[in-house]
PDB file of C-alpha atoms in Angstrom:
ATOM      1  CA  UNK A  64     -49.840 -66.550 -77.603  1.00 34.00           C
ATOM      2  CA  UNK A  65     -52.860 -64.431 -78.523  1.00 33.00           C
ATOM      3  CA  UNK A  66     -50.594 -61.466 -79.132  1.00 35.00           C
ATOM      4  CA  UNK A  67     -48.344 -63.528 -81.379  1.00 34.00           C
ATOM      5  CA  UNK A  68     -51.350 -64.655 -83.403  1.00 31.00           C
ATOM      6  CA  UNK A  69     -52.562 -61.067 -83.730  1.00 34.00           C
ATOM      7  CA  UNK A  70     -49.165 -59.870 -84.905  1.00 34.00           C
ATOM      8  CA  UNK A  71     -48.755 -62.583 -87.497  1.00 31.00           C
ATOM      9  CA  UNK A  72     -52.307 -62.114 -88.761  1.00 31.00           C
ATOM     10  CA  UNK A  73     -51.797 -58.378 -89.231  1.00 33.00           C
ATOM     11  CA  UNK A  74     -49.158 -58.831 -91.938  1.00 32.00           C
ATOM     12  CA  UNK A  75     -47.057 -55.773 -90.967  1.00 31.00           C
ATOM     13  CA  UNK A  76     -43.556 -55.283 -89.491  1.00 36.00           C
ATOM     14  CA  UNK A  77     -41.605 -53.951 -86.462  1.00 42.00           C
ATOM     15  CA  UNK A  78     -37.949 -53.786 -85.439  1.00 44.00           C
ATOM     16  CA  UNK A  79     -37.113 -55.702 -82.289  1.00 44.00           C
ATOM     17  CA  UNK A  80     -34.966 -54.639 -79.370  1.00 48.00           C
ATOM     18  CA  UNK A  81     -31.595 -56.274 -79.820  1.00 54.00           C
ATOM     19  CA  UNK A  82     -30.780 -56.807 -76.148  1.00 67.00           C
ATOM     20  CA  UNK A  83     -33.795 -58.229 -74.278  1.00 69.00           C
ATOM     21  CA  UNK A  84     -37.420 -59.233 -74.550  1.00 72.00           C
ATOM     22  CA  UNK A  85     -38.032 -58.876 -70.800  1.00 75.00           C
ATOM     23  CA  UNK A  86     -40.796 -56.307 -70.406  1.00 79.00           C
ATOM     24  CA  UNK A  87     -39.761 -54.885 -67.015  1.00 80.00           C
ATOM     25  CA  UNK A  88     -36.136 -54.563 -68.084  1.00 79.00           C
ATOM     26  CA  UNK A  89     -37.090 -52.866 -71.335  1.00 80.00           C
ATOM     27  CA  UNK A  90     -39.254 -50.300 -69.529  1.00 86.00           C
ATOM     28  CA  UNK A  91     -36.575 -49.383 -66.973  1.00 87.00           C
ATOM     29  CA  UNK A  92     -33.488 -49.121 -69.133  1.00 79.00           C
ATOM     30  CA  UNK A  93     -30.630 -46.734 -68.541  1.00 89.00           C
ATOM     31  CA  UNK A  94     -27.978 -46.688 -71.246  1.00 83.00           C
ATOM     32  CA  UNK A  95     -24.624 -48.182 -70.313  1.00 79.00           C
ATOM     33  CA  UNK A  96     -22.716 -44.912 -70.586  1.00 69.00           C
ATOM     34  CA  UNK A  97     -20.183 -42.777 -68.764  1.00 74.00           C
ATOM     35  CA  UNK A  98     -22.672 -40.618 -66.840  1.00 72.00           C
ATOM     36  CA  UNK A  99     -25.775 -42.828 -66.676  1.00 75.00           C
ATOM     37  CA  UNK A 100     -27.168 -44.444 -63.571  1.00 88.00           C
ATOM     38  CA  UNK A 101     -27.681 -48.207 -63.637  1.00 85.00           C
ATOM     39  CA  UNK A 102     -31.366 -47.935 -62.762  1.00 88.00           C
ATOM     40  CA  UNK A 103     -33.850 -45.048 -63.119  1.00 87.00           C
ATOM     41  CA  UNK A 104     -35.083 -43.286 -60.008  1.00 85.00           C
ATOM     42  CA  UNK A 105     -36.251 -39.904 -58.690  1.00 87.00           C
ATOM     43  CA  UNK A 106     -33.917 -36.897 -58.963  1.00 81.00           C
ATOM     44  CA  UNK A 107     -35.395 -33.768 -57.386  1.00 81.00           C
ATOM     45  CA  UNK A 108     -32.634 -31.372 -58.445  1.00 78.00           C
ATOM     46  CA  UNK A 109     -32.376 -31.897 -62.197  1.00 84.00           C
ATOM     47  CA  UNK A 110     -31.307 -28.726 -63.991  1.00 85.00           C
ATOM     48  CA  UNK A 111     -33.441 -26.546 -66.289  1.00 88.00           C
ATOM     49  CA  UNK A 112     -34.253 -28.393 -69.547  1.00 91.00           C
ATOM     50  CA  UNK A 113     -33.773 -31.784 -67.874  1.00 90.00           C
ATOM     51  CA  UNK A 114     -36.454 -31.275 -65.211  1.00 90.00           C
ATOM     52  CA  UNK A 115     -39.199 -33.268 -66.998  1.00 91.00           C
ATOM     53  CA  UNK A 116     -37.414 -36.490 -65.964  1.00 87.00           C
ATOM     54  CA  UNK A 117     -37.115 -35.729 -62.254  1.00 87.00           C
ATOM     55  CA  UNK A 118     -39.728 -38.327 -61.248  1.00 88.00           C
ATOM     56  CA  UNK A 119     -37.814 -41.164 -62.933  1.00 89.00           C
ATOM     57  CA  UNK A 120     -34.417 -40.403 -64.374  1.00 88.00           C
ATOM     58  CA  UNK A 121     -31.286 -42.175 -65.564  1.00 91.00           C
ATOM     59  CA  UNK A 122     -29.249 -39.004 -64.994  1.00 90.00           C
ATOM     60  CA  UNK A 123     -28.004 -37.252 -61.863  1.00 89.00           C
ATOM     61  CA  UNK A 124     -28.409 -33.590 -60.973  1.00 89.00           C
ATOM     62  CA  UNK A 125     -24.674 -33.084 -61.431  1.00 85.00           C
ATOM     63  CA  UNK A 126     -24.770 -34.448 -64.979  1.00 86.00           C
ATOM     64  CA  UNK A 127     -27.648 -32.150 -65.919  1.00 86.00           C
ATOM     65  CA  UNK A 128     -25.846 -29.088 -64.551  1.00 86.00           C
ATOM     66  CA  UNK A 129     -22.735 -30.078 -66.451  1.00 82.00           C
ATOM     67  CA  UNK A 130     -24.514 -30.520 -69.779  1.00 82.00           C
ATOM     68  CA  UNK A 131     -26.041 -27.030 -69.466  1.00 86.00           C
ATOM     69  CA  UNK A 132     -22.839 -25.228 -68.541  1.00 82.00           C
ATOM     70  CA  UNK A 133     -20.023 -27.011 -70.400  1.00 78.00           C
ATOM     71  CA  UNK A 134     -19.351 -29.330 -73.333  1.00 76.00           C
ATOM     72  CA  UNK A 135     -20.385 -32.731 -72.046  1.00 76.00           C
ATOM     73  CA  UNK A 136     -18.134 -35.392 -73.615  1.00 83.00           C
ATOM     74  CA  UNK A 137     -16.065 -32.524 -75.073  1.00 84.00           C
ATOM     75  CA  UNK A 138     -18.546 -31.998 -77.905  1.00 90.00           C
ATOM     76  CA  UNK A 139     -18.829 -28.428 -79.187  1.00 92.00           C
ATOM     77  CA  UNK A 140     -21.884 -27.184 -81.068  1.00 94.00           C
ATOM     78  CA  UNK A 141     -19.800 -24.178 -82.158  1.00 95.00           C
ATOM     79  CA  UNK A 142     -17.578 -26.201 -84.485  1.00 95.00           C
ATOM     80  CA  UNK A 143     -17.740 -23.811 -87.439  1.00 96.00           C
ATOM     81  CA  UNK A 144     -15.020 -21.134 -87.171  1.00 93.00           C
ATOM     82  CA  UNK A 145     -16.515 -17.747 -86.398  1.00 93.00           C
ATOM     83  CA  UNK A 146     -20.021 -19.153 -85.977  1.00 94.00           C
ATOM     84  CA  UNK A 147     -21.864 -19.641 -82.699  1.00 95.00           C
ATOM     85  CA  UNK A 148     -24.997 -21.733 -82.520  1.00 96.00           C
ATOM     86  CA  UNK A 149     -28.097 -19.633 -81.877  1.00 97.00           C
ATOM     87  CA  UNK A 150     -29.783 -19.835 -78.483  1.00 96.00           C
ATOM     88  CA  UNK A 151     -33.013 -21.249 -79.890  1.00 97.00           C
ATOM     89  CA  UNK A 152     -31.164 -24.006 -81.751  1.00 97.00           C
ATOM     90  CA  UNK A 153     -28.914 -24.828 -78.803  1.00 95.00           C
ATOM     91  CA  UNK A 154     -31.959 -25.266 -76.559  1.00 95.00           C
ATOM     92  CA  UNK A 155     -33.155 -28.138 -78.755  1.00 96.00           C
ATOM     93  CA  UNK A 156     -29.772 -29.844 -78.638  1.00 95.00           C
ATOM     94  CA  UNK A 157     -29.661 -29.448 -74.860  1.00 94.00           C
ATOM     95  CA  UNK A 158     -33.106 -31.035 -74.625  1.00 95.00           C
ATOM     96  CA  UNK A 159     -31.939 -33.808 -76.922  1.00 94.00           C
ATOM     97  CA  UNK A 160     -28.956 -34.412 -74.642  1.00 91.00           C
ATOM     98  CA  UNK A 161     -31.237 -34.392 -71.593  1.00 92.00           C
ATOM     99  CA  UNK A 162     -33.278 -37.113 -73.273  1.00 93.00           C
ATOM    100  CA  UNK A 163     -30.123 -39.107 -74.012  1.00 90.00           C
ATOM    101  CA  UNK A 164     -28.836 -38.850 -70.442  1.00 89.00           C
ATOM    102  CA  UNK A 165     -32.107 -39.022 -68.504  1.00 91.00           C
ATOM    103  CA  UNK A 166     -34.740 -41.038 -70.342  1.00 90.00           C
ATOM    104  CA  UNK A 167     -35.560 -44.519 -68.981  1.00 92.00           C
ATOM    105  CA  UNK A 168     -37.928 -45.149 -71.896  1.00 92.00           C
ATOM    106  CA  UNK A 169     -35.480 -46.227 -74.590  1.00 88.00           C
ATOM    107  CA  UNK A 170     -35.282 -49.967 -73.855  1.00 85.00           C
ATOM    108  CA  UNK A 171     -37.053 -51.146 -77.023  1.00 87.00           C
ATOM    109  CA  UNK A 172     -34.471 -49.401 -79.215  1.00 89.00           C
ATOM    110  CA  UNK A 173     -31.139 -50.088 -77.489  1.00 84.00           C
ATOM    111  CA  UNK A 174     -28.187 -51.579 -79.354  1.00 81.00           C
ATOM    112  CA  UNK A 175     -24.638 -52.396 -78.291  1.00 77.00           C
ATOM    113  CA  UNK A 176     -21.740 -50.185 -79.414  1.00 70.00           C
ATOM    114  CA  UNK A 177     -18.022 -50.056 -78.654  1.00 69.00           C
ATOM    115  CA  UNK A 178     -17.150 -46.474 -77.724  1.00 67.00           C
ATOM    116  CA  UNK A 179     -15.045 -44.784 -75.067  1.00 70.00           C
ATOM    117  CA  UNK A 180     -18.015 -42.888 -73.639  1.00 65.00           C
ATOM    118  CA  UNK A 181     -20.674 -45.619 -73.800  1.00 64.00           C
ATOM    119  CA  UNK A 182     -21.372 -49.268 -74.543  1.00 74.00           C
ATOM    120  CA  UNK A 183     -24.934 -48.747 -75.766  1.00 81.00           C
ATOM    121  CA  UNK A 184     -26.924 -46.359 -77.941  1.00 82.00           C
ATOM    122  CA  UNK A 185     -30.538 -46.064 -78.994  1.00 81.00           C
ATOM    123  CA  UNK A 186     -31.383 -46.615 -82.654  1.00 90.00           C
ATOM    124  CA  UNK A 187     -34.366 -45.392 -84.691  1.00 92.00           C
ATOM    125  CA  UNK A 188     -36.442 -44.173 -81.761  1.00 94.00           C
ATOM    126  CA  UNK A 189     -39.730 -42.903 -83.279  1.00 95.00           C
ATOM    127  CA  UNK A 190     -39.561 -39.114 -82.869  1.00 96.00           C
ATOM    128  CA  UNK A 191     -42.801 -37.146 -83.227  1.00 96.00           C
ATOM    129  CA  UNK A 192     -42.712 -35.213 -86.494  1.00 97.00           C
ATOM    130  CA  UNK A 193     -43.921 -31.988 -84.898  1.00 97.00           C
ATOM    131  CA  UNK A 194     -40.977 -31.926 -82.483  1.00 96.00           C
ATOM    132  CA  UNK A 195     -38.536 -32.761 -85.263  1.00 98.00           C
ATOM    133  CA  UNK A 196     -39.916 -29.950 -87.393  1.00 98.00           C
ATOM    134  CA  UNK A 197     -39.688 -27.446 -84.516  1.00 97.00           C
ATOM    135  CA  UNK A 198     -36.068 -28.483 -83.924  1.00 98.00           C
ATOM    136  CA  UNK A 199     -35.152 -28.100 -87.589  1.00 98.00           C
ATOM    137  CA  UNK A 200     -36.958 -24.797 -88.017  1.00 98.00           C
ATOM    138  CA  UNK A 201     -35.105 -23.309 -85.034  1.00 98.00           C
ATOM    139  CA  UNK A 202     -31.756 -24.537 -86.392  1.00 98.00           C
ATOM    140  CA  UNK A 203     -32.026 -24.210 -90.170  1.00 97.00           C
ATOM    141  CA  UNK A 204     -30.134 -20.902 -90.291  1.00 98.00           C
ATOM    142  CA  UNK A 205     -27.324 -22.169 -88.042  1.00 98.00           C
ATOM    143  CA  UNK A 206     -24.111 -23.605 -89.456  1.00 98.00           C
ATOM    144  CA  UNK A 207     -22.408 -26.989 -89.560  1.00 98.00           C
ATOM    145  CA  UNK A 208     -19.711 -28.648 -91.651  1.00 97.00           C
ATOM    146  CA  UNK A 209     -21.039 -32.214 -91.755  1.00 97.00           C
ATOM    147  CA  UNK A 210     -24.369 -34.008 -91.686  1.00 97.00           C
ATOM    148  CA  UNK A 211     -23.599 -36.993 -89.415  1.00 97.00           C
ATOM    149  CA  UNK A 212     -22.271 -35.682 -86.125  1.00 96.00           C
ATOM    150  CA  UNK A 213     -21.698 -39.116 -84.621  1.00 91.00           C
ATOM    151  CA  UNK A 214     -19.361 -40.334 -87.365  1.00 91.00           C
ATOM    152  CA  UNK A 215     -17.784 -37.537 -89.365  1.00 95.00           C
ATOM    153  CA  UNK A 216     -15.961 -35.205 -86.956  1.00 94.00           C
ATOM    154  CA  UNK A 217     -12.244 -35.367 -86.306  1.00 94.00           C
ATOM    155  CA  UNK A 218     -11.382 -35.509 -82.610  1.00 92.00           C
ATOM    156  CA  UNK A 219      -8.309 -33.712 -81.329  1.00 91.00           C
ATOM    157  CA  UNK A 220      -7.360 -32.750 -77.769  1.00 88.00           C
ATOM    158  CA  UNK A 221     -10.684 -34.067 -76.501  1.00 87.00           C
ATOM    159  CA  UNK A 222     -13.020 -32.040 -78.714  1.00 90.00           C
ATOM    160  CA  UNK A 223     -14.620 -32.316 -82.157  1.00 93.00           C
ATOM    161  CA  UNK A 224     -13.354 -30.531 -85.268  1.00 95.00           C
ATOM    162  CA  UNK A 225     -14.677 -30.318 -88.806  1.00 96.00           C
ATOM    163  CA  UNK A 226     -13.438 -32.933 -91.288  1.00 94.00           C
ATOM    164  CA  UNK A 227     -10.370 -31.858 -93.246  1.00 92.00           C
ATOM    165  CA  UNK A 228     -11.322 -29.536 -96.084  1.00 91.00           C
ATOM    166  CA  UNK A 229     -14.990 -29.379 -95.053  1.00 95.00           C
ATOM    167  CA  UNK A 230     -16.840 -26.093 -95.495  1.00 96.00           C
ATOM    168  CA  UNK A 231     -19.608 -24.776 -93.307  1.00 97.00           C
ATOM    169  CA  UNK A 232     -23.138 -24.353 -94.617  1.00 98.00           C
ATOM    170  CA  UNK A 233     -26.492 -23.713 -93.020  1.00 98.00           C
ATOM    171  CA  UNK A 234     -28.476 -26.642 -91.672  1.00 98.00           C
ATOM    172  CA  UNK A 235     -31.005 -25.960 -94.448  1.00 98.00           C
ATOM    173  CA  UNK A 236     -28.269 -26.372 -97.077  1.00 98.00           C
ATOM    174  CA  UNK A 237     -26.777 -29.471 -95.434  1.00 98.00           C
ATOM    175  CA  UNK A 238     -29.988 -31.350 -94.596  1.00 98.00           C
ATOM    176  CA  UNK A 239     -32.675 -29.910 -96.829  1.00 97.00           C
ATOM    177  CA  UNK A 240     -35.613 -30.903 -94.635  1.00 98.00           C
ATOM    178  CA  UNK A 241     -36.568 -31.802 -91.080  1.00 98.00           C
ATOM    179  CA  UNK A 242     -36.748 -35.545 -91.599  1.00 98.00           C
ATOM    180  CA  UNK A 243     -33.247 -35.836 -93.017  1.00 98.00           C
ATOM    181  CA  UNK A 244     -31.892 -33.618 -90.260  1.00 98.00           C
ATOM    182  CA  UNK A 245     -33.408 -35.556 -87.360  1.00 97.00           C
ATOM    183  CA  UNK A 246     -32.546 -38.961 -88.778  1.00 97.00           C
ATOM    184  CA  UNK A 247     -28.999 -38.123 -89.879  1.00 97.00           C
ATOM    185  CA  UNK A 248     -27.514 -35.738 -87.300  1.00 97.00           C
ATOM    186  CA  UNK A 249     -27.026 -38.459 -84.650  1.00 94.00           C
ATOM    187  CA  UNK A 250     -26.569 -41.379 -87.035  1.00 91.00           C
ATOM    188  CA  UNK A 251     -30.181 -42.621 -87.053  1.00 94.00           C
ATOM    189  CA  UNK A 252     -30.783 -42.410 -83.331  1.00 92.00           C
ATOM    190  CA  UNK A 253     -34.144 -40.888 -84.301  1.00 94.00           C
ATOM    191  CA  UNK A 254     -36.752 -41.997 -86.817  1.00 95.00           C
ATOM    192  CA  UNK A 255     -39.117 -39.324 -88.112  1.00 97.00           C
ATOM    193  CA  UNK A 256     -42.643 -40.473 -87.221  1.00 96.00           C
ATOM    194  CA  UNK A 257     -45.965 -38.809 -87.907  1.00 96.00           C
ATOM    195  CA  UNK A 258     -47.768 -37.519 -84.820  1.00 94.00           C
ATOM    196  CA  UNK A 259     -50.792 -39.755 -85.440  1.00 92.00           C
ATOM    197  CA  UNK A 260     -48.590 -42.793 -84.762  1.00 93.00           C
ATOM    198  CA  UNK A 261     -47.104 -43.712 -81.361  1.00 93.00           C
ATOM    199  CA  UNK A 262     -44.008 -41.509 -81.132  1.00 94.00           C
ATOM    200  CA  UNK A 263     -41.584 -40.161 -78.564  1.00 93.00           C
ATOM    201  CA  UNK A 264     -41.201 -36.575 -77.402  1.00 94.00           C
ATOM    202  CA  UNK A 265     -37.725 -35.195 -76.764  1.00 93.00           C
ATOM    203  CA  UNK A 266     -39.173 -32.733 -74.260  1.00 86.00           C
ATOM    204  CA  UNK A 267     -42.526 -32.446 -72.494  1.00 85.00           C
ATOM    205  CA  UNK A 268     -44.330 -30.654 -69.673  1.00 82.00           C
ATOM    206  CA  UNK A 269     -43.732 -32.871 -66.648  1.00 71.00           C
ATOM    207  CA  UNK A 270     -46.894 -31.639 -64.888  1.00 73.00           C
ATOM    208  CA  UNK A 271     -48.830 -33.724 -67.402  1.00 79.00           C
ATOM    209  CA  UNK A 272     -46.713 -36.830 -66.839  1.00 82.00           C
ATOM    210  CA  UNK A 273     -44.226 -38.465 -69.174  1.00 89.00           C
ATOM    211  CA  UNK A 274     -45.981 -39.280 -72.483  1.00 89.00           C
ATOM    212  CA  UNK A 275     -43.082 -41.489 -73.531  1.00 92.00           C
ATOM    213  CA  UNK A 276     -43.969 -44.060 -70.875  1.00 90.00           C
ATOM    214  CA  UNK A 277     -47.015 -45.256 -72.822  1.00 90.00           C
ATOM    215  CA  UNK A 278     -45.187 -45.246 -76.168  1.00 91.00           C
ATOM    216  CA  UNK A 279     -42.288 -47.279 -74.776  1.00 89.00           C
ATOM    217  CA  UNK A 280     -44.698 -49.736 -73.146  1.00 90.00           C
ATOM    218  CA  UNK A 281     -46.569 -50.273 -76.393  1.00 89.00           C
ATOM    219  CA  UNK A 282     -43.372 -50.935 -78.329  1.00 86.00           C
ATOM    220  CA  UNK A 283     -41.996 -53.115 -75.539  1.00 83.00           C
ATOM    221  CA  UNK A 284     -45.125 -55.274 -75.542  1.00 84.00           C
ATOM    222  CA  UNK A 285     -44.868 -55.664 -79.300  1.00 80.00           C
ATOM    223  CA  UNK A 286     -41.174 -56.532 -79.090  1.00 72.00           C
ATOM    224  CA  UNK A 287     -41.544 -59.015 -76.246  1.00 68.00           C
ATOM    225  CA  UNK A 288     -44.615 -60.680 -77.754  1.00 63.00           C
ATOM    226  CA  UNK A 289     -43.640 -60.998 -81.405  1.00 56.00           C
ATOM    227  CA  UNK A 290     -41.310 -63.631 -82.869  1.00 52.00           C
ATOM    228  CA  UNK A 291     -38.435 -62.044 -84.764  1.00 48.00           C
ATOM    229  CA  UNK A 292     -39.839 -63.148 -88.106  1.00 43.00           C
ATOM    230  CA  UNK A 293     -43.344 -61.916 -87.369  1.00 43.00           C
ATOM    231  CA  UNK A 294     -44.634 -58.941 -89.358  1.00 46.00           C
ATOM    232  CA  UNK A 295     -46.157 -56.215 -87.182  1.00 46.00           C
ATOM    233  CA  UNK A 296     -47.769 -52.843 -87.747  1.00 51.00           C
ATOM    234  CA  UNK A 297     -50.475 -50.516 -86.561  1.00 48.00           C
ATOM    235  CA  UNK A 298     -53.276 -52.938 -87.412  1.00 47.00           C
ATOM    236  CA  UNK A 299     -51.472 -55.299 -85.076  1.00 51.00           C
ATOM    237  CA  UNK A 300     -51.349 -52.539 -82.471  1.00 50.00           C
ATOM    238  CA  UNK A 301     -55.130 -52.225 -82.591  1.00 47.00           C
ATOM    239  CA  UNK A 302     -55.517 -55.970 -82.247  1.00 46.00           C
ATOM    240  CA  UNK A 303     -53.056 -55.946 -79.387  1.00 49.00           C
ATOM    241  CA  UNK A 304     -55.019 -53.278 -77.542  1.00 48.00           C
ATOM    242  CA  UNK A 305     -58.207 -55.266 -77.998  1.00 43.00           C
ATOM    243  CA  UNK A 306     -56.517 -58.392 -76.667  1.00 43.00           C
ATOM    244  CA  UNK A 307     -54.698 -56.653 -73.810  1.00 46.00           C
ATOM    245  CA  UNK A 308     -57.299 -57.637 -71.146  1.00 43.00           C
ATOM    246  CA  UNK A 309     -56.674 -61.266 -72.020  1.00 41.00           C
ATOM    247  CA  UNK A 310     -52.894 -61.125 -71.493  1.00 42.00           C
TER     248      UNK A 310
END
């Protein structure tokens, strides 16, 4: 009740998880997808870029090997004829896919979808601006033929192809800036968020722990505590932190 009062008094807003308000469930959520586990747990043998999640992962070692060595789900990053994605750009997309397959911290942003490869997606996860900018800067000279990779490709024989008549341009020409790239490429899975606000990291040094745990917990508390009509914002976050010992 105290949290609800704080949120209403703050006069700001937050999007709520569409599927649950149960705190434990929200903080241990594996997407309902083709390769995901049903519950996060330790995975000692995760491959290369996916290793940060080995302490608590929604992916298996086999999935992480597969996503490094082949086109998981049949998706090709080299969809522009005669153009291969650069190694530095591909590394970011591999890390992004590791996050998608392995992260148990996406509960507050999960929504239902009807797709062959999954029944859920995450939507508008707050991505730290610095990581978004690094991703864009390493990819801006690479080529693509469409801005929204979740919606616009044609699928034939199990792989993606450019829309009919589409031409290939650099990421810089297609997106223009880092924010539009990160928010558009996967159909608003990510929301560009300044680093001085609670935000998620696609990749992190696991020796320091998973920084996304605290961010997900904060959002989960807000989502589970606030009525759907209640406005919430970062003033409310401060009030929430002050009231936390009373919960």
